[in-house]
Coordinates of C-alpha atoms and ligand atoms in Angstrom, one line a residue:
M27 CA 0.2 0.2 -0.2
E28 CA 1.4 3.2 -1.1
R29 CA 2.4 5.9 1.9
N30 CA 4.2 8.5 2.9
G31 CA 6.9 8.7 5.1
A32 CA 4.7 11.0 7.7
Q33 CA 1.9 7.9 7.3
I34 CA 4.4 5.3 7.8
F35 CA 5.6 7.0 10.8
W36 CA 2.4 6.9 12.6
E37 CA 1.2 3.1 11.7
V38 CA 4.6 2.2 13.2
L39 CA 3.9 3.5 16.1
T40 CA 0.1 2.4 16.2
H41 CA 1.5 -1.1 15.7
L42 CA 4.2 -0.9 18.3
G43 CA 1.6 0.3 20.9
V44 CA 2.3 3.9 21.4
D45 CA -0.7 5.4 22.5
V46 CA 0.7 8.8 23.5
T47 CA 3.2 11.0 22.1
F48 CA 4.9 14.7 23.9
G49 CA 6.1 17.5 21.6
I50 CA 5.9 20.4 19.3
P51 CA 5.4 21.4 16.0
G52 CA 7.5 23.4 13.6
G53 CA 8.3 23.4 9.6
A54 CA 10.6 20.0 9.6
V55 CA 7.7 17.8 11.6
I56 CA 4.7 19.8 9.8
P57 CA 4.3 16.5 7.3
L58 CA 4.3 14.4 10.8
Y59 CA 2.0 16.3 12.7
D60 CA -0.4 16.8 9.7
H61 CA -1.1 12.9 9.3
M62 CA -1.3 12.8 12.9
L63 CA -4.7 13.8 12.8
E64 CA -5.7 10.4 10.9
Y65 CA -4.1 8.2 13.3
S66 CA -5.3 7.4 17.4
V67 CA -2.0 8.4 18.8
R68 CA -2.5 11.4 21.5
N69 CA -0.1 14.2 21.2
V70 CA 0.4 16.4 24.0
H71 CA 0.9 19.8 23.4
V72 CA 3.9 20.8 25.4
R73 CA 5.6 24.3 26.0
H74 CA 9.1 23.7 25.5
E75 CA 10.8 21.0 24.4
Q76 CA 12.7 20.4 27.5
G77 CA 9.4 19.5 28.8
A78 CA 8.6 17.1 25.7
A79 CA 11.7 14.9 26.4
H80 CA 11.1 15.3 30.2
M81 CA 7.7 14.0 29.5
A82 CA 8.5 11.1 28.0
D83 CA 10.9 9.9 30.5
G84 CA 8.3 10.6 33.4
Y85 CA 5.9 8.4 30.9
A86 CA 9.0 6.1 31.2
R87 CA 10.2 5.8 34.9
A88 CA 6.6 5.6 35.6
S89 CA 5.1 2.6 33.3
G90 CA 8.3 0.9 32.4
K91 CA 7.3 1.5 28.8
T92 CA 9.3 3.4 26.1
G93 CA 7.9 7.1 26.2
V94 CA 8.0 9.1 23.2
A95 CA 8.9 13.0 22.1
I96 CA 8.6 15.0 19.1
A97 CA 10.3 18.4 17.9
T98 CA 11.3 20.3 15.0
S99 CA 14.4 20.7 13.6
G100 CA 17.1 23.5 15.0
P101 CA 15.9 24.7 18.1
G102 CA 13.5 22.7 18.7
A103 CA 16.0 19.3 18.5
T104 CA 18.1 21.0 20.5
N105 CA 16.1 22.1 23.2
L106 CA 15.7 18.5 23.8
V107 CA 19.1 18.0 24.6
T108 CA 18.9 18.1 28.6
G109 CA 16.1 15.7 28.7
I110 CA 17.9 12.8 26.5
A111 CA 20.9 13.6 28.8
T112 CA 18.7 13.3 31.7
A113 CA 17.3 10.1 30.3
M114 CA 20.9 8.9 29.2
M115 CA 22.5 9.1 32.7
D116 CA 19.1 7.3 34.3
S117 CA 19.1 4.5 31.4
S118 CA 15.7 5.7 30.9
P119 CA 14.0 4.3 27.6
I120 CA 12.7 6.9 25.3
V121 CA 12.6 7.6 21.7
C122 CA 13.0 11.1 20.5
F123 CA 12.2 12.2 17.0
T124 CA 13.3 15.1 15.4
G125 CA 12.4 16.7 11.7
Q126 CA 15.5 17.7 9.9
V127 CA 16.1 19.4 6.6
P128 CA 15.7 18.0 3.2
S129 CA 18.5 15.7 2.3
A130 CA 19.4 17.9 -0.4
V131 CA 20.3 21.2 1.8
I132 CA 22.1 19.1 4.4
G133 CA 25.3 20.7 5.0
S134 CA 24.4 23.8 3.5
D135 CA 23.2 25.7 6.5
A136 CA 19.6 25.6 5.6
F137 CA 16.9 27.5 7.7
Q138 CA 16.8 25.6 11.5
E139 CA 19.4 23.3 10.4
T140 CA 21.5 21.3 13.2
D141 CA 23.4 18.3 12.9
I142 CA 21.2 16.8 16.1
T143 CA 22.8 13.4 15.6
G144 CA 26.2 14.8 16.1
V145 CA 25.2 17.0 19.1
T146 CA 23.6 14.0 21.0
L147 CA 25.9 11.2 19.8
P148 CA 27.6 11.2 23.4
I149 CA 24.4 11.4 25.6
S150 CA 22.2 8.9 23.6
K151 CA 22.2 5.2 23.7
H152 CA 22.0 5.5 19.8
N153 CA 20.8 7.6 16.8
Y154 CA 19.6 7.9 13.6
L155 CA 19.5 10.1 10.3
V156 CA 17.0 9.0 8.2
S157 CA 16.9 10.8 5.1
Q158 CA 14.6 8.2 2.8
A159 CA 10.8 7.1 3.1
E160 CA 11.5 3.4 3.0
D161 CA 14.3 3.5 5.6
V162 CA 11.4 5.4 8.3
A163 CA 9.8 1.7 9.2
P164 CA 12.8 -0.4 9.7
T165 CA 14.6 2.4 11.8
L166 CA 11.8 3.2 13.9
K167 CA 11.7 -0.3 15.1
E168 CA 15.2 -0.5 15.4
A169 CA 14.9 2.3 17.5
F170 CA 12.5 1.4 20.2
Y171 CA 14.3 -2.4 20.5
I172 CA 17.7 -0.2 21.1
A173 CA 15.9 1.9 24.0
A174 CA 14.1 -0.7 25.5
S175 CA 16.4 -3.9 25.7
G176 CA 19.2 -4.4 27.5
R177 CA 20.4 -1.3 29.4
P178 CA 17.7 0.9 28.4
G179 CA 18.2 4.2 27.0
P180 CA 17.2 7.1 25.0
V181 CA 17.3 7.2 21.2
L182 CA 17.3 9.6 18.9
V183 CA 15.6 9.4 15.2
D184 CA 16.1 12.7 12.9
I185 CA 14.2 12.1 10.0
T186 CA 14.4 14.7 7.0
K187 CA 11.6 16.3 5.2
N188 CA 11.8 14.8 1.8
A189 CA 11.4 11.3 3.9
Q190 CA 8.0 12.3 5.6
N191 CA 6.8 13.7 2.5
E192 CA 8.0 10.6 -0.3
M193 CA 5.5 8.0 -0.9
V194 CA 6.6 4.5 -0.3
D195 CA 4.5 0.8 -0.8
F196 CA 4.5 -0.2 2.9
T197 CA 3.3 -3.4 4.8
W198 CA 4.1 -3.4 8.1
D199 CA 6.3 -6.6 9.1
P200 CA 6.4 -7.7 12.2
S201 CA 9.1 -10.3 12.5
P202 CA 11.6 -9.6 15.7
V203 CA 14.4 -6.7 15.4
R204 CA 18.4 -8.4 14.7
L205 CA 20.9 -6.2 14.9
P206 CA 24.3 -8.1 14.6
G207 CA 26.9 -7.3 17.1
Y208 CA 24.2 -5.9 19.6
R209 CA 23.8 -8.3 22.3
P210 CA 21.4 -6.7 24.9
D211 CA 21.0 -10.6 26.5
L212 CA 24.2 -11.3 27.1
R213 CA 24.9 -13.6 30.4
V214 CA 28.3 -14.5 32.2
F215 CA 27.6 -17.5 34.5
P216 CA 27.3 -20.3 36.4
E217 CA 30.6 -20.6 37.6
E218 CA 30.6 -16.7 38.8
L219 CA 27.2 -17.3 40.3
A220 CA 28.7 -20.7 42.6
K221 CA 31.5 -18.4 43.5
A222 CA 29.0 -15.9 44.6
A223 CA 26.9 -18.3 46.6
D224 CA 30.2 -19.3 48.6
L225 CA 30.9 -15.6 49.5
V226 CA 27.7 -15.1 50.8
K227 CA 27.7 -18.5 52.9
E228 CA 31.4 -17.4 54.2
S229 CA 30.1 -13.9 54.9
K230 CA 29.0 -12.6 58.7
R231 CA 28.2 -9.1 57.5
P232 CA 26.9 -8.8 54.4
V233 CA 25.0 -5.7 52.9
I234 CA 22.7 -5.8 49.9
L235 CA 23.2 -2.5 48.0
A236 CA 20.2 -2.5 45.6
G237 CA 19.9 0.1 42.4
Q238 CA 17.4 1.0 40.0
G239 CA 18.8 -2.2 37.9
V240 CA 16.4 -3.8 40.6
I241 CA 13.0 -2.1 39.3
M242 CA 13.9 -1.8 35.6
S243 CA 14.9 -5.9 35.5
G244 CA 11.3 -6.3 37.7
A245 CA 13.1 -8.3 40.2
M246 CA 11.6 -6.6 43.2
Q247 CA 10.0 -10.0 44.3
E248 CA 13.4 -12.2 43.7
L249 CA 14.8 -9.5 45.8
L250 CA 12.5 -10.2 48.5
N251 CA 12.8 -13.7 48.5
F252 CA 16.7 -13.2 48.8
A253 CA 17.1 -11.0 51.5
E254 CA 14.9 -12.7 53.4
K255 CA 16.3 -16.3 52.5
T256 CA 19.9 -15.1 53.0
H257 CA 18.8 -12.6 56.3
I258 CA 20.7 -9.7 54.7
P259 CA 19.7 -6.0 55.0
V260 CA 19.3 -4.1 51.9
A261 CA 19.9 -0.6 51.6
M262 CA 19.0 1.8 48.4
T263 CA 20.5 3.9 46.0
L264 CA 18.2 6.9 45.1
L265 CA 17.1 5.7 42.1
G266 CA 16.7 2.0 43.9
I267 CA 14.2 3.3 46.4
G268 CA 10.6 1.5 46.0
G269 CA 12.7 -1.9 44.6
F270 CA 12.2 -2.9 48.5
P271 CA 9.5 -1.9 50.6
A272 CA 10.4 0.9 53.1
S273 CA 8.3 -0.9 55.7
H274 CA 10.5 -4.3 55.6
P275 CA 12.4 -4.8 59.0
L276 CA 15.2 -5.9 56.3
N277 CA 15.3 -2.5 54.7
L278 CA 17.9 0.3 56.0
G279 CA 17.0 3.1 53.9
M280 CA 19.1 5.1 51.4
M281 CA 22.8 4.7 51.0
G282 CA 25.3 7.5 50.1
M283 CA 26.0 11.0 50.5
H284 CA 22.4 11.9 52.3
G285 CA 21.9 8.1 53.2
E286 CA 21.1 7.1 56.3
A287 CA 23.8 7.2 59.0
W288 CA 23.4 3.6 59.9
A289 CA 23.6 2.2 56.6
N290 CA 26.8 4.5 55.3
R291 CA 28.2 2.9 58.6
A292 CA 27.0 -1.0 57.7
I293 CA 28.5 -0.7 54.3
Q294 CA 32.0 0.8 55.6
E295 CA 31.8 -2.3 58.7
A296 CA 30.3 -4.9 55.9
D297 CA 32.5 -7.4 55.2
L298 CA 30.4 -8.5 52.1
L299 CA 28.6 -6.2 49.3
L300 CA 25.9 -7.2 47.0
A301 CA 25.4 -4.8 44.4
F302 CA 22.3 -5.7 42.7
G303 CA 21.8 -3.4 39.3
M304 CA 23.6 -0.4 40.8
R305 CA 26.5 1.9 39.2
F306 CA 28.7 3.1 42.5
D307 CA 27.9 6.5 41.5
D308 CA 30.0 8.9 43.5
R309 CA 27.3 10.0 45.5
V310 CA 27.2 6.6 46.8
T311 CA 30.2 5.8 47.3
G312 CA 31.8 9.1 48.6
N313 CA 36.1 8.4 48.7
L314 CA 36.7 5.6 46.7
E315 CA 39.8 4.9 48.0
K316 CA 38.2 4.5 51.7
Y317 CA 34.9 3.1 50.0
A318 CA 33.6 -0.2 51.9
P319 CA 37.6 -1.2 53.0
K320 CA 36.7 -4.3 54.6
A321 CA 34.0 -6.2 52.2
R322 CA 34.6 -8.6 49.5
K323 CA 32.2 -7.5 46.6
I324 CA 29.4 -9.2 44.3
H325 CA 28.4 -7.2 41.4
I326 CA 25.3 -8.0 39.4
E327 CA 24.8 -5.9 36.3
V328 CA 22.9 -6.1 32.4
D329 CA 26.0 -3.9 31.2
P330 CA 29.1 -5.6 31.4
S331 CA 31.2 -2.2 31.3
E332 CA 29.5 -1.6 34.6
I333 CA 31.7 -4.3 36.3
N334 CA 35.0 -3.2 37.9
K335 CA 34.3 0.6 35.9
V336 CA 34.3 2.2 39.5
V337 CA 34.5 -0.3 42.5
K338 CA 36.9 -3.0 42.0
V339 CA 34.5 -6.5 42.6
D340 CA 35.4 -9.9 43.5
V341 CA 32.5 -11.5 41.4
G342 CA 30.7 -9.9 38.7
I343 CA 27.8 -11.6 37.1
V344 CA 26.6 -9.8 33.8
G345 CA 22.6 -10.3 33.2
D346 CA 19.6 -9.4 33.6
L347 CA 19.2 -9.0 37.7
K348 CA 15.8 -11.2 37.7
E349 CA 17.1 -13.8 36.2
M350 CA 20.3 -14.4 37.9
L351 CA 19.1 -14.0 41.2
Q352 CA 16.5 -16.9 39.9
N353 CA 19.7 -18.6 39.5
L354 CA 21.5 -17.8 42.7
L355 CA 18.8 -18.0 45.4
P356 CA 18.4 -21.7 45.0
S357 CA 22.0 -22.7 45.7
L358 CA 21.8 -20.8 49.0
P359 CA 20.4 -21.9 52.9
E360 CA 18.6 -20.1 54.8
L361 CA 21.2 -17.7 56.7
D362 CA 20.7 -16.1 60.5
H363 CA 22.5 -12.8 60.5
E364 CA 20.8 -11.4 63.7
D365 CA 24.2 -10.3 65.7
W366 CA 24.8 -8.2 62.5
L367 CA 21.4 -6.7 62.2
A368 CA 21.3 -6.2 66.0
Y369 CA 24.5 -4.4 65.9
I370 CA 23.4 -1.9 62.4
D371 CA 20.2 -1.0 64.7
E372 CA 21.8 0.2 67.6
H373 CA 23.3 3.1 65.6
K374 CA 19.3 4.1 64.5
E375 CA 19.0 5.6 68.0
D376 CA 20.7 8.5 67.9
S377 CA 19.9 8.8 64.5
K378 CA 16.2 9.5 65.9
L379 CA 17.5 11.7 67.9
R380 CA 18.6 13.8 65.9
D381 CA 15.7 13.7 63.1
I382 CA 13.9 16.7 62.4
Q383 CA 10.6 15.0 63.5
N384 CA 11.5 14.6 66.9
L385 CA 12.7 18.2 67.2
P386 CA 10.8 20.3 69.5
E387 CA 8.3 22.3 67.4
A388 CA 8.2 25.7 67.8
G389 CA 5.8 26.6 65.0
N390 CA 8.5 26.4 62.3
L391 CA 7.5 24.9 59.2
Y392 CA 10.2 22.7 57.9
A393 CA 10.0 21.0 54.4
A394 CA 10.8 17.6 56.0
H395 CA 7.0 18.3 57.9
V396 CA 6.0 19.1 54.8
I397 CA 7.2 15.8 52.9
H398 CA 6.2 13.4 56.2
D399 CA 2.8 14.9 56.4
I400 CA 2.1 14.4 52.7
W401 CA 3.3 10.8 53.1
R402 CA 0.9 10.5 56.1
I403 CA -2.3 11.1 54.6
T404 CA -1.5 9.7 51.2
E405 CA -1.0 7.2 53.2
G406 CA 2.4 6.2 51.0
E407 CA 0.1 5.4 48.6
A408 CA 1.2 8.2 46.0
I409 CA 3.6 8.4 43.1
V410 CA 6.2 11.0 43.6
V411 CA 8.1 13.4 41.1
T412 CA 10.9 15.4 42.5
D413 CA 12.9 18.1 41.3
V414 CA 16.7 18.7 42.1
G415 CA 18.1 19.7 45.3
Q416 CA 17.2 19.4 49.1
H417 CA 13.7 18.6 48.9
Q418 CA 15.1 16.0 46.9
M419 CA 17.0 14.6 49.2
W420 CA 14.0 14.7 52.0
T421 CA 11.6 13.0 50.2
A422 CA 14.0 10.1 49.6
Q423 CA 14.9 10.4 54.1
Y424 CA 10.7 11.0 54.7
Y425 CA 8.3 10.0 51.6
Q426 CA 8.4 5.9 52.8
L427 CA 7.7 4.0 49.3
E428 CA 6.6 0.7 49.5
R429 CA 6.5 -0.1 45.8
P430 CA 8.8 0.5 42.3
R431 CA 8.3 3.3 39.8
T432 CA 6.4 5.2 42.9
L433 CA 9.7 7.7 43.1
I434 CA 10.4 9.6 39.7
T435 CA 13.4 11.2 39.9
S436 CA 16.3 12.7 38.3
G437 CA 19.7 11.1 39.9
G438 CA 22.8 11.1 37.2
L439 CA 21.9 14.2 35.8
G440 CA 20.4 16.0 38.7
T441 CA 18.6 18.1 36.3
M442 CA 16.7 20.8 37.6
G443 CA 13.5 21.4 35.9
F444 CA 12.7 17.7 35.4
A445 CA 9.6 17.4 38.2
L446 CA 6.7 19.0 36.7
P447 CA 7.2 17.9 32.9
A448 CA 8.2 14.4 34.2
A449 CA 5.2 14.3 36.4
I450 CA 2.9 15.1 33.5
G451 CA 4.0 11.7 31.5
A452 CA 3.6 9.8 34.7
R453 CA 0.3 11.0 34.4
F454 CA -0.4 9.5 30.7
A455 CA 1.3 6.5 32.1
K456 CA -0.5 6.2 35.5
P457 CA -4.0 7.9 34.7
D458 CA -5.9 6.7 38.2
D459 CA -2.9 6.9 40.3
E460 CA -2.5 10.2 42.8
I461 CA 0.7 12.1 41.3
W462 CA 2.6 14.7 44.0
V463 CA 5.4 16.9 42.8
I464 CA 7.9 17.6 45.2
V465 CA 9.6 20.9 43.7
G466 CA 12.0 23.5 44.9
D467 CA 11.4 27.2 44.6
G468 CA 14.4 27.1 41.9
G469 CA 13.6 24.3 39.6
F470 CA 10.0 24.9 39.7
Q471 CA 10.8 28.4 37.4
M472 CA 12.8 26.4 34.9
T473 CA 10.1 24.6 33.3
Q474 CA 6.8 26.2 35.0
A475 CA 5.4 26.9 31.6
E476 CA 4.7 23.1 31.6
L477 CA 1.9 24.9 33.8
S478 CA 0.1 25.8 30.8
T479 CA 0.2 22.0 29.8
C480 CA -1.6 21.1 32.5
K481 CA -4.2 23.1 32.1
Q482 CA -4.5 22.6 28.3
E483 CA -4.6 18.5 28.9
G484 CA -6.9 18.9 31.7
I485 CA -4.5 17.1 33.9
K486 CA -4.3 16.5 37.8
I487 CA -1.2 17.0 39.5
N488 CA -0.8 18.2 43.2
I489 CA 2.3 20.7 43.2
A490 CA 4.4 21.0 46.4
I491 CA 6.7 23.9 45.9
I492 CA 9.1 23.8 48.8
N493 CA 9.6 27.3 48.9
N494 CA 12.9 27.9 50.9
G495 CA 13.7 31.2 48.8
Y496 CA 16.5 30.0 47.9
L497 CA 18.9 27.4 45.2
G498 CA 18.8 25.3 48.7
M499 CA 21.0 22.9 47.9
V500 CA 23.9 25.2 46.6
R501 CA 23.1 27.3 49.7
Q502 CA 24.4 24.1 52.5
W503 CA 27.4 24.0 50.6
Q504 CA 28.2 27.6 50.7
E505 CA 27.0 27.8 54.6
L506 CA 29.0 24.5 55.2
F507 CA 32.1 24.5 52.9
Y508 CA 32.3 28.6 51.9
E509 CA 32.1 30.0 54.9
R510 CA 28.1 31.0 54.7
R511 CA 29.3 33.3 51.0
Y512 CA 26.0 33.2 49.9
A513 CA 26.6 34.0 46.0
A514 CA 23.9 33.8 43.4
T515 CA 21.4 31.5 45.6
E516 CA 19.2 34.1 46.8
M517 CA 15.9 34.2 44.9
I518 CA 13.0 36.9 44.5
N519 CA 10.5 34.3 43.2
P520 CA 6.8 35.0 41.7
D521 CA 3.8 34.7 43.6
F522 CA 3.3 31.2 43.2
V523 CA -0.4 31.6 44.0
K524 CA -1.3 34.0 41.5
L525 CA 0.9 32.2 39.0
A526 CA -1.2 29.1 39.2
E527 CA -4.3 31.1 39.0
A528 CA -2.9 32.9 36.3
H529 CA -3.1 29.3 34.4
G530 CA -6.4 28.8 35.4
L531 CA -5.2 26.7 38.3
T532 CA -5.8 26.7 42.0
G533 CA -3.0 27.7 44.2
L534 CA -3.0 27.7 47.9
R535 CA -0.1 28.6 50.4
V536 CA 0.9 27.0 53.7
E537 CA 3.0 28.8 56.3
S538 CA 2.8 26.6 59.1
R539 CA 2.6 23.2 60.0
A540 CA -1.2 24.0 61.6
E541 CA -2.8 24.9 58.2
L542 CA -0.7 21.8 56.6
G543 CA -2.9 19.1 56.8
H544 CA -5.6 21.1 56.0
V545 CA -4.4 22.8 52.5
V546 CA -3.1 19.1 51.5
D547 CA -6.6 17.5 52.0
Q548 CA -7.7 20.5 50.0
A549 CA -5.4 20.1 47.2
R550 CA -6.2 16.4 47.0
A551 CA -10.1 17.4 46.7
T552 CA -9.8 20.0 44.3
E553 CA -10.2 19.4 40.7
G554 CA -7.5 19.9 37.9
T555 CA -3.7 20.7 39.0
V556 CA -3.1 22.6 42.1
V557 CA 0.1 24.7 43.5
I558 CA 0.8 24.7 46.9
D559 CA 3.4 27.3 48.1
F560 CA 4.9 25.7 51.0
R561 CA 7.0 28.8 52.8
V562 CA 9.7 26.6 54.8
E563 CA 12.5 27.7 56.7
R564 CA 14.8 29.3 54.7
E565 CA 17.9 27.9 56.3
D566 CA 17.6 24.1 57.1
S567 CA 20.0 21.7 55.4
V568 CA 20.2 17.9 54.6
Y569 CA 21.8 15.9 57.4
P570 CA 23.6 13.7 57.2
M571 CA 25.9 14.3 54.8
V572 CA 29.0 12.7 53.6
P573 CA 31.1 15.7 52.3
A574 CA 32.5 15.6 48.4
G575 CA 35.3 13.2 48.7
A576 CA 35.7 12.3 52.4
A577 CA 35.0 8.8 53.7
L578 CA 31.2 7.5 53.9
Q579 CA 31.6 7.0 57.8
D580 CA 32.8 11.1 58.1
M581 CA 29.4 12.0 57.9
I582 CA 28.4 15.6 58.9
R583 CA 25.1 14.9 61.3
R584 CA 22.1 17.6 62.3
P585 CA 23.6 19.1 65.5
S586 CA 22.0 16.5 68.2
P587 CA 19.2 18.6 70.1
E588 CA 21.3 17.7 73.3
K589 CA 24.1 19.4 72.5
R590 CA 22.3 22.3 71.1
S591 CA 20.8 22.9 74.7
A592 CA 23.9 22.4 76.2
Ligands
FAD26 C1 21.5 16.1 44.5 C2 21.8 14.8 44.4 C3 22.1 14.0 45.5 C4 21.9 12.4 45.4 N1 22.8 12.0 46.6 C5 22.5 10.4 46.4 C6 22.7 9.9 47.9 O1 22.8 10.5 49.0 N2 22.4 8.6 47.6 C7 22.7 7.7 46.1 O2 22.2 6.8 46.3 N3 22.3 8.9 45.0 C8 22.2 9.8 45.3 N4 22.4 11.1 43.9 C9 21.7 9.9 42.9 C10 22.9 9.2 42.3 O3 23.8 10.4 41.6 C11 22.8 8.1 41.0 O4 21.8 8.7 40.3 C12 22.0 7.1 41.7 O5 23.2 6.7 43.1 C13 22.2 6.0 40.5 O6 21.9 4.9 41.2 P1 21.7 3.3 40.4 O7 23.2 3.0 40.5 O8 20.6 1.9 41.3 O9 20.9 3.6 39.3 P2 21.1 3.9 37.6 O10 22.6 5.1 37.4 O11 20.3 4.0 36.9 O12 22.3 2.5 37.7 C14 21.2 1.2 37.5 C15 22.4 -0.1 37.1 O13 21.7 -1.3 36.9 C16 21.9 -1.7 35.7 N5 20.7 -2.2 34.9 C17 19.5 -1.7 34.4 N6 18.7 -3.0 34.4 C18 19.4 -4.2 34.8 C19 18.9 -5.0 34.4 N7 17.6 -5.6 33.8 N8 19.5 -6.3 35.4 C20 20.9 -5.7 36.2 N9 21.0 -4.7 35.5 C21 20.4 -4.0 35.4 C22 22.3 -0.7 34.4 O14 23.0 -1.1 33.4 C23 23.0 0.3 36.1 O15 24.5 -0.2 35.9 C24 21.8 11.9 44.3 C25 21.5 12.9 42.9 C26 21.3 14.0 43.1 C27 20.6 15.0 42.1
TPP27 C1 19.8 22.6 35.4 C2 20.5 22.5 36.5 N1 21.1 23.8 37.0 C3 21.9 23.9 38.1 C4 22.6 23.0 39.1 C5 22.9 23.1 40.3 N2 22.0 22.9 41.7 C6 21.9 21.5 42.1 S1 20.5 21.6 43.3 C7 20.3 23.7 43.2 C8 19.7 24.4 44.1 C9 18.1 23.8 44.0 O1 17.4 25.0 44.4 P1 15.8 24.5 44.3 O2 14.9 23.7 43.4 O3 14.9 25.9 45.4 O4 15.9 23.6 45.5 P2 16.1 23.4 46.8 O5 17.7 22.8 47.2 O6 16.1 24.6 47.6 O7 15.4 22.4 47.8 C10 21.4 23.9 41.9 C11 21.2 25.2 41.6 C12 21.4 21.4 38.5 N3 21.5 21.0 39.2 N4 20.6 21.7 37.5
MG28 MG1 14.9 26.0 47.2

């Protein structure tokens, strides 16, 4: 059947099960958008292409499916760059489509011409330039396959305008994609599995380090079975949160720079680390030379290039985590680590004493109060999408998550402006779940234009702006390491309530803990997106904190209330 490239584009998306795209049209994609009207795929009309990429990413993280963004050539394409890099660092499967100038004028500095495959080469898992209609269908199939398989990641497909307009014969080919040289299902075992089992049996002080690979692999049940049978406590990376239930007695909470003190201490004193689908980010290890000095290490990873990349391990197992845990567990007996768990528990008391929840209330509204109360009121059941900064760390600490894909946050790139668009993407992935955005006043202003998208698309999300009047995380570093010299971190903000209202949305404000619960209830009961301006304590800091380059045990702790009064 004769079709032009633009029609083939939408037909292939339909065959691949894509029901929503996020994008903005422009000269080089007008033919694509023109034919969209003939198909049932819904395009979410965003306000900035960075938002489109983050929406695709949020959709992917919430659903496990591949998200799709569309932009025109030139500035549309370059606006996607931050979103693509964000997805790359956190291995999120998205496919970004860009229009390109006609093949005949490529290289002539044509209007809105940018070499976007060149620009995105180092920040995408793969990219393509499609310059004729007959390549549209096979390239799209490959792009979706590469984005989602093995270690997932972003793929960019740049399609010239002539490829969108040319007519060719088209029939859908449902056969699976085969790419010579690309082996996403690589496996290396079983000798390594046997060695791993021996290390586990010998260990007295083991700790599991659960990363985002647990969630991406769908290995939550396997991890639970493994931890319970071997009686090994589980610390999570920021992106691993939700992969193991927060309320489980073996859960140690987050590790790393702003991780729980007892989790970091356990890692430093462990004799065995079991790294499951995590990549030893520097926020996780602190000073590498002093990292877990007494521990042997087992690493299970889908990407062979991660093994021995940062931390030298004793056993490296390449493969899908779920499958590897299913293979490993039968060879292990039931184990008991009661003494080790009791030892770890001893350190929790001191932390509780220092916890902001236990400080005497003097009417101050702390971010931790806000996040804790939202957690309590939503019964821990919401999908929480954060931005980057102090509020992000407090969310990891105070919103206790039980289920995978319920914390959506930019970890590796740490992209301010991520939260609002990512939450819009999550909304389309999970139409029935309650969604809360927890965002700083700084990051919110980077992509706040997407409030218009919420209005236009009729979306309900709740947005909690943790308004401290500062680029708080940077202010904290200035306070602790630059003698309180606050260079370019204080902000004069817009009136966020009026801003919401200007978009036809509801704006609310909270200035004390006493009114917090009522306002959160009101937001939940209100139709449409609600923005809440939480005026929190301006100069609070996130504790514990491992200073950059320090060893994990050298944490700066929240001053103890006892020491304070002394
Ligand atoms: C302000 C700020 C502070 C931060 N502080 C902390 C902190 O205190 N603690 C912390 O933990 N993080 C912190 N982070 C986040 C940190 O930068 C990293 O993003 C995070 O630690 C990465 O977690 P991860 O290794 O689990 O996930 P990823 O980086 O996503 O790595 C996941 C790994 O799993 C592998 N994988 C994927 N699929 C599979 C599969 N099917 N089977 C097996 N393996 C698979 C991937 O190949 C990858 O290597 C912070 C970020 C910011 C912005
Ligand atoms: C796009 C981008 N620019 C700059 C930074 C550096 N940065 C990290 S955290 C932070 C402060 C964030 O401030 P805010 O959004 O108000 O959140 P808070 O830390 O106050 O909770 C900055 C500027 C970044 N991560 N991303
Ligand atoms: Mg702030």
